Coordinates of C-alpha atoms and ligand atoms in Angstrom, one line a residue:
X1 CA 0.0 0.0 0.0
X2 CA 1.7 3.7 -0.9
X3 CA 2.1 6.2 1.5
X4 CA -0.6 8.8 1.4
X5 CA 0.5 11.4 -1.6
X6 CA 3.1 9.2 -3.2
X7 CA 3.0 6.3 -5.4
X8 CA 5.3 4.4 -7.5
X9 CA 5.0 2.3 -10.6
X10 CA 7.5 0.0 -13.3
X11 CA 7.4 -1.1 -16.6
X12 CA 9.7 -2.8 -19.3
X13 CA 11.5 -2.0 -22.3
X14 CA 11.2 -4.1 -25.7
X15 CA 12.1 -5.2 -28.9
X16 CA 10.6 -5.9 -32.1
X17 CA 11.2 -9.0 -33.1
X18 CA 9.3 -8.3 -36.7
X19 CA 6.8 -6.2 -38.5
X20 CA 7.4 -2.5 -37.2
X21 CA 5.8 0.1 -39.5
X22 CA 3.7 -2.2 -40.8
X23 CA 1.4 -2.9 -37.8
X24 CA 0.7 0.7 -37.7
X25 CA -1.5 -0.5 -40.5
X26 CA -3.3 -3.6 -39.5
X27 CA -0.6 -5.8 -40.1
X28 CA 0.9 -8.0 -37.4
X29 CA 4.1 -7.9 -35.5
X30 CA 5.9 -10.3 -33.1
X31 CA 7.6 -7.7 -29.8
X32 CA 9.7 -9.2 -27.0
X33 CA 9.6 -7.9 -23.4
X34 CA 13.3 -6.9 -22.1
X35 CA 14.8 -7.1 -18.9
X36 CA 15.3 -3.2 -18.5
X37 CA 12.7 -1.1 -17.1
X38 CA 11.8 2.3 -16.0
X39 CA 10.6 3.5 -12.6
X40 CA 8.4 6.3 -11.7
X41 CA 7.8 7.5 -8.2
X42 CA 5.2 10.2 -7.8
X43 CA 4.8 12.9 -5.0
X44 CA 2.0 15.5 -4.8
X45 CA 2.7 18.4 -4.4
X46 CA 1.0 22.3 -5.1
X47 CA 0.5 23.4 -8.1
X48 CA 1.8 22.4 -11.5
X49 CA 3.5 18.7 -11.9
X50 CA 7.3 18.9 -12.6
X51 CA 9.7 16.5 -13.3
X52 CA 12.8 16.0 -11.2
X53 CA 16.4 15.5 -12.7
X54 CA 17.5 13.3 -14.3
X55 CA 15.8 13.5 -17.5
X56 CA 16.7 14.1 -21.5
X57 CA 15.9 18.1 -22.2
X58 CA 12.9 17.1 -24.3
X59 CA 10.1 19.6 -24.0
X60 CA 7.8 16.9 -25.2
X61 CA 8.2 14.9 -21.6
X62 CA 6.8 17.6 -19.1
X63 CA 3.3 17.4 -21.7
X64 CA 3.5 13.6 -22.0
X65 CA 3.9 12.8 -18.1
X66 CA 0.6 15.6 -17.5
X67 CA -1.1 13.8 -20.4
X68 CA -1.2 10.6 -17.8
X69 CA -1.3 12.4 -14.1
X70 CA -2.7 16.1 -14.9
X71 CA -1.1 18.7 -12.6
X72 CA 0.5 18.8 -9.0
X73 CA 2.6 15.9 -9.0
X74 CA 6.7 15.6 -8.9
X75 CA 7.7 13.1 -10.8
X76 CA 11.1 11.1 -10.3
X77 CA 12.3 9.0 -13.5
X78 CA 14.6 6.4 -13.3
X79 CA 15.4 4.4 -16.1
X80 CA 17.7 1.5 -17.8
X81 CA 16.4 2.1 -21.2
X82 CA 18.1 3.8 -23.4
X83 CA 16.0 7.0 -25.0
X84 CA 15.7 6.5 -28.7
X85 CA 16.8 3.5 -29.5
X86 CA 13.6 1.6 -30.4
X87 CA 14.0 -0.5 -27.0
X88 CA 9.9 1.3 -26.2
X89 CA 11.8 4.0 -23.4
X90 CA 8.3 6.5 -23.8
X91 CA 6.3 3.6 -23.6
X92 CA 7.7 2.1 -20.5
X93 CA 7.5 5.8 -18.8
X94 CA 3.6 5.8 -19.8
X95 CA 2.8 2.7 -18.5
X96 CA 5.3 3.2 -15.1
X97 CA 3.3 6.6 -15.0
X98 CA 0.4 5.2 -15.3
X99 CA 0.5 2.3 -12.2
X100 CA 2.5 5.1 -9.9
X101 CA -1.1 7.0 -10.6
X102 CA -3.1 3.8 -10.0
X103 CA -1.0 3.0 -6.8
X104 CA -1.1 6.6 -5.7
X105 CA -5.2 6.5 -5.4
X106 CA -4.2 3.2 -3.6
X107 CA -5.7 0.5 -6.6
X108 CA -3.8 -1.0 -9.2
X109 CA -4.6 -0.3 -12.6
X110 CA -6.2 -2.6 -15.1
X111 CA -5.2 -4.0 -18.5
X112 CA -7.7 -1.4 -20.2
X113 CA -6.9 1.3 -18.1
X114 CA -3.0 1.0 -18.3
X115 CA -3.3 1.0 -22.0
X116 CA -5.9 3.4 -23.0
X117 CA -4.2 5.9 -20.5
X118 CA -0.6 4.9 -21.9
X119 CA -1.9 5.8 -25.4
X120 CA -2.4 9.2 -24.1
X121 CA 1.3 9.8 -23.4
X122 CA 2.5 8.0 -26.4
X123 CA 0.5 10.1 -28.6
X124 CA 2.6 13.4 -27.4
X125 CA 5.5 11.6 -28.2
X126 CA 4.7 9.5 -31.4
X127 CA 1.7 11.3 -32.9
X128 CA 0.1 8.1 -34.9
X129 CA 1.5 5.0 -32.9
X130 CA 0.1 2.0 -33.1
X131 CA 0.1 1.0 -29.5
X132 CA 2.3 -2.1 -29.8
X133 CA 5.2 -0.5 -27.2
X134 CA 3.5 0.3 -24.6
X135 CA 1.4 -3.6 -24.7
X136 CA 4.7 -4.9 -24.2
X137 CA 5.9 -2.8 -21.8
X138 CA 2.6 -3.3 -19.7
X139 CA 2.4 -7.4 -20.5
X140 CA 6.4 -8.4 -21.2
X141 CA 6.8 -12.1 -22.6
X142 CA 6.8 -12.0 -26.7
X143 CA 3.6 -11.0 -28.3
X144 CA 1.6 -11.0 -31.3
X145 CA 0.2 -8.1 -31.4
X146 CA -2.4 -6.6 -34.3
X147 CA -4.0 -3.1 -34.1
X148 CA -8.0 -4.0 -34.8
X149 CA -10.9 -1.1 -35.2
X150 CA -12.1 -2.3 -31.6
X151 CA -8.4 -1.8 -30.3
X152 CA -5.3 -4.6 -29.8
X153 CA -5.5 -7.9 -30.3
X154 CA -2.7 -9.4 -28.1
X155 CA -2.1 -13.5 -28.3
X156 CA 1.0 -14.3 -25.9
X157 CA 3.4 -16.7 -28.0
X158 CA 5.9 -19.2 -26.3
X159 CA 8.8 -17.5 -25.3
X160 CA 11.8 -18.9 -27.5
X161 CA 15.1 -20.4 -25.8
X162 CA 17.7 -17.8 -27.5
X163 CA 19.1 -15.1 -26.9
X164 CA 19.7 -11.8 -29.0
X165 CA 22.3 -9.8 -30.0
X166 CA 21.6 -5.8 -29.6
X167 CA 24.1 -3.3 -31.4
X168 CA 23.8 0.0 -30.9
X169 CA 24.0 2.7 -34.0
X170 CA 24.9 5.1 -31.2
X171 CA 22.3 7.6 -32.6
X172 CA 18.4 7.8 -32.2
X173 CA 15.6 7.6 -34.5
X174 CA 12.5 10.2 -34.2
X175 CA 9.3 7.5 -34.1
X176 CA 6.6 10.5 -34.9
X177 CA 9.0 11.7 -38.0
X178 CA 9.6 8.4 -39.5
X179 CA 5.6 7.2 -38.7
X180 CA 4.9 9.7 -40.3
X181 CA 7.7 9.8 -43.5
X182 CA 5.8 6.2 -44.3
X183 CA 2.9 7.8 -44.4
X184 CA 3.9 10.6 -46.9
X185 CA 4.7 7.6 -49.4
X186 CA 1.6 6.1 -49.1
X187 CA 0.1 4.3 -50.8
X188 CA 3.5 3.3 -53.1
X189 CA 4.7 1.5 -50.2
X190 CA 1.7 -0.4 -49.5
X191 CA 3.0 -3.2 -51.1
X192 CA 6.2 -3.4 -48.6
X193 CA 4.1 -3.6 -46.3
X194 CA 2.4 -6.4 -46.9
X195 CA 5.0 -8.0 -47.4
X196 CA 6.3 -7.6 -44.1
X197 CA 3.0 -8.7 -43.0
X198 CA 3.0 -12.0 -44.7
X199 CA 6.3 -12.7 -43.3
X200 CA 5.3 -11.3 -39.5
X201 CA 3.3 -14.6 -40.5
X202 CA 6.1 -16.7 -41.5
X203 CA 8.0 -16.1 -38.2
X204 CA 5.3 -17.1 -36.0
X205 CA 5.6 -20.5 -37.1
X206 CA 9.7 -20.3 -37.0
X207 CA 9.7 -18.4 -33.5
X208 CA 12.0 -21.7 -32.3
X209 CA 14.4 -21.9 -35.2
X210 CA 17.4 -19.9 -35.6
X211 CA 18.2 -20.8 -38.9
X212 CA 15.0 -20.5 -40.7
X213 CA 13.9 -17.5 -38.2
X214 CA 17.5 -15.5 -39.1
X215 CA 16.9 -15.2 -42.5
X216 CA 13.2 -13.5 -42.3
X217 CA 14.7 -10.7 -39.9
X218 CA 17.0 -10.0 -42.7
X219 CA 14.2 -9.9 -44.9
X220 CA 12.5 -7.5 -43.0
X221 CA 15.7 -5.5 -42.4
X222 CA 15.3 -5.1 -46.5
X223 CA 11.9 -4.4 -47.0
X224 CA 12.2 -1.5 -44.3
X225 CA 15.5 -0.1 -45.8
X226 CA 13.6 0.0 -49.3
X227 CA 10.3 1.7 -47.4
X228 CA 13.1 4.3 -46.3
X229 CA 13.5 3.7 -42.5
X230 CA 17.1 2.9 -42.6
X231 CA 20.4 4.3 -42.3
X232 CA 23.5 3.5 -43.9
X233 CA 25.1 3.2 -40.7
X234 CA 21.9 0.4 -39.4
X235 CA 22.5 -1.4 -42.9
X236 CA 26.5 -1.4 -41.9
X237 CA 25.4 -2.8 -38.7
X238 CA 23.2 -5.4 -40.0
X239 CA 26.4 -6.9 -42.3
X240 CA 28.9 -6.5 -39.7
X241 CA 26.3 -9.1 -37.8
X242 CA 26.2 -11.1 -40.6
X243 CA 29.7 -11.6 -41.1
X244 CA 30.1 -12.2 -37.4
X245 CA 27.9 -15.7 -37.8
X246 CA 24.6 -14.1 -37.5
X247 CA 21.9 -16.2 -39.1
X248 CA 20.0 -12.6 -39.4
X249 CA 19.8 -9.3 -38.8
X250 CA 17.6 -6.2 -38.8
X251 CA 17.1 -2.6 -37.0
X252 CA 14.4 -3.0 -33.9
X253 CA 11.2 -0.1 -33.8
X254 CA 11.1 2.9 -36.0
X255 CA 14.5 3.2 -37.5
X256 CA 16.5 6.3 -38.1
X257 CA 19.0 5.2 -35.8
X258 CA 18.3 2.9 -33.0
X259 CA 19.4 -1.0 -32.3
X260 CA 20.1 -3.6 -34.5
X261 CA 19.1 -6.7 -33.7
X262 CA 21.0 -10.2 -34.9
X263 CA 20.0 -13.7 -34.1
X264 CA 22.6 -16.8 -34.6
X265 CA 23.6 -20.0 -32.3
X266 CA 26.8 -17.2 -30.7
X267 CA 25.1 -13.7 -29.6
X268 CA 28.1 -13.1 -27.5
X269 CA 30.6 -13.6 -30.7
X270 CA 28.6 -10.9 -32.9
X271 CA 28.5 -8.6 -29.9
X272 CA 32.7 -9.1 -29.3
X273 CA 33.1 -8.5 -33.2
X274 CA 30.8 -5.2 -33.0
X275 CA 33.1 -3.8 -30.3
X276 CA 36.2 -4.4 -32.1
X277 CA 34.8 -2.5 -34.9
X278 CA 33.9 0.5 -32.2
X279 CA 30.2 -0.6 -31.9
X280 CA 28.5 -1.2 -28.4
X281 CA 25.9 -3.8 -28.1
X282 CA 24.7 -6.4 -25.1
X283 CA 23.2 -9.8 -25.4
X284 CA 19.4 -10.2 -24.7
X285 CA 17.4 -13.0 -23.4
X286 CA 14.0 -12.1 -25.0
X287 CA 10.4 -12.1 -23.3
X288 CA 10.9 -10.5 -20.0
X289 CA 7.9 -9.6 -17.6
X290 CA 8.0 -6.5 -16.0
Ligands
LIG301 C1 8.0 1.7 -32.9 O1 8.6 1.0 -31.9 C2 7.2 0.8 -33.8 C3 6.6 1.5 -35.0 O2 5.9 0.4 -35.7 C4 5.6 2.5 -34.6 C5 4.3 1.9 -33.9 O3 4.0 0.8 -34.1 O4 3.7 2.7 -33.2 C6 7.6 2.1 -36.0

């Protein structure tokens, strides 16, 4: 039970395993929970709601936190997720914000609550998202996830017995900018994206095998550097994988910058090759619950 005036709420960080961009758009994508989270602690207080230190100097925070808890809070943020990197950092603060509310009035809050409430804050952040981060960061686990007229359709898939390797491109992608770039080139890239769909499709069925798995990411990796959401420096990334025995390789979440992600039977060797060339990265056991 919180102390009167204060409560405090975590979440988790994720991945996408497959099918960003596209399941802004109906299609379906396959995210994995991450053993990082964020923490938010909540204190009333008079007046406007602020945000303690330390935080990134984005002016969009300060409206996204008082889209979730409204005014005369301070708000203490303390997370392990890097902020831009496609690892969900904004979602995890909404959904962390929104339990610290919940466990404030002295409740906890529901499935429906935590992510209509989430969406809220995500909007201010990603104008047009299609609520995938912040399921995972409220469920964990890996998910199937489809955006439906009636809202998510979530199925929890069995979580698979390898482990990732994460490099870093060491710069961060804008979600709102890119969501947004795909949908200036609509409808041309329509087709891409049902492409990625069909193979979101494809995965499920491989979820448990490196080497047929490994090859789709790579796919994917392609069909989102020809919808435009690469980099040359992600695309470097995904080859330097590649030759380092990966059995596949894409960026994870909006692009721009951000993670790449690279599957094999040796995480650990791709990450040692990306730090000789310079590039930090960690290996990740997918399908952590917060
Ligand atoms: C960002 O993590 C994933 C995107 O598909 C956007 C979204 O689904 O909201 C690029």
């Amino acid at each position: 039970m919180a102390e009167p005036g204060h409560g405090a709420g975590s979440a988790g960080g994720k991945l996408i395993l497959c099918g960003e961009h596209a399941v802004v758009y109906g299609h379906p994508a396959i995210a994995l929970g991450v053993d990082r989270t964020t923490t938010v602690h909540l204190r009333r207080v008079d007046g406007p709601t602020r945000v303690t230190e330390p935080h990134p100097d984005d002016p969009r925070l300060l409206r996204a936190v008082r889209a979730v808890v409204g005014d005369g809070w301070e708000v203490t943020i303390r997370s392990e997720l890097p902020i831009g990197r496609g690892m969900g950092s904004s979602a995890a603060l909404a959904v962390a914000l929104v339990r610290a509310l919940a466990a404030a009035e002295g409740r906890a809050a529901g499935e429906h609550e935590v992510h209509g409430r989430a969406f809220a804050c995500e909007r201010v952040f990603h104008g047009n998202p299609s609520g995938i981060d912040h399921a995972v960061a409220a469920r964990g686990g890996v998910v199937w996830y489809r955006k439906t007229p009636d809202g998510p359709a979530l199925t929890d898939l069995p979580v698979p017995d390898w482990s990732l390797a994460v490099l870093d491109s060491g710069s961060a992608g804008n979600t709102a900018d890119l969501v947004a770039s795909v949908a200036a080139r609509m409808p041309s890239v329509a087709p891409l994206l049902d492409r990625i769909g069909a193979l979101v499709a494809r995965a499920r069925d491989a979820l448990s095998d490196v080497d047929t798995l490994g090859p789709m990411l790579t796919e994917n990796h392609r069909l989102l550097a020809e919808i435009g959401v690469s980099t040359p420096g992600l695309d470097r990334l995904v080859g330097l994988a590649l030759s380092a025995g990966a059995t596949g390789a894409k960026l994870a979440g909006a692009g721009g910058g951000g993670v790449v992600i690279a599957l094999g039977r040796d995480p650990s060797r791709v990450v040692d090759e990306a730090s000789r060339h310079g590039v930090a990265g960690f290996v990740c056991r997918p399908g952590a619950r917060p």
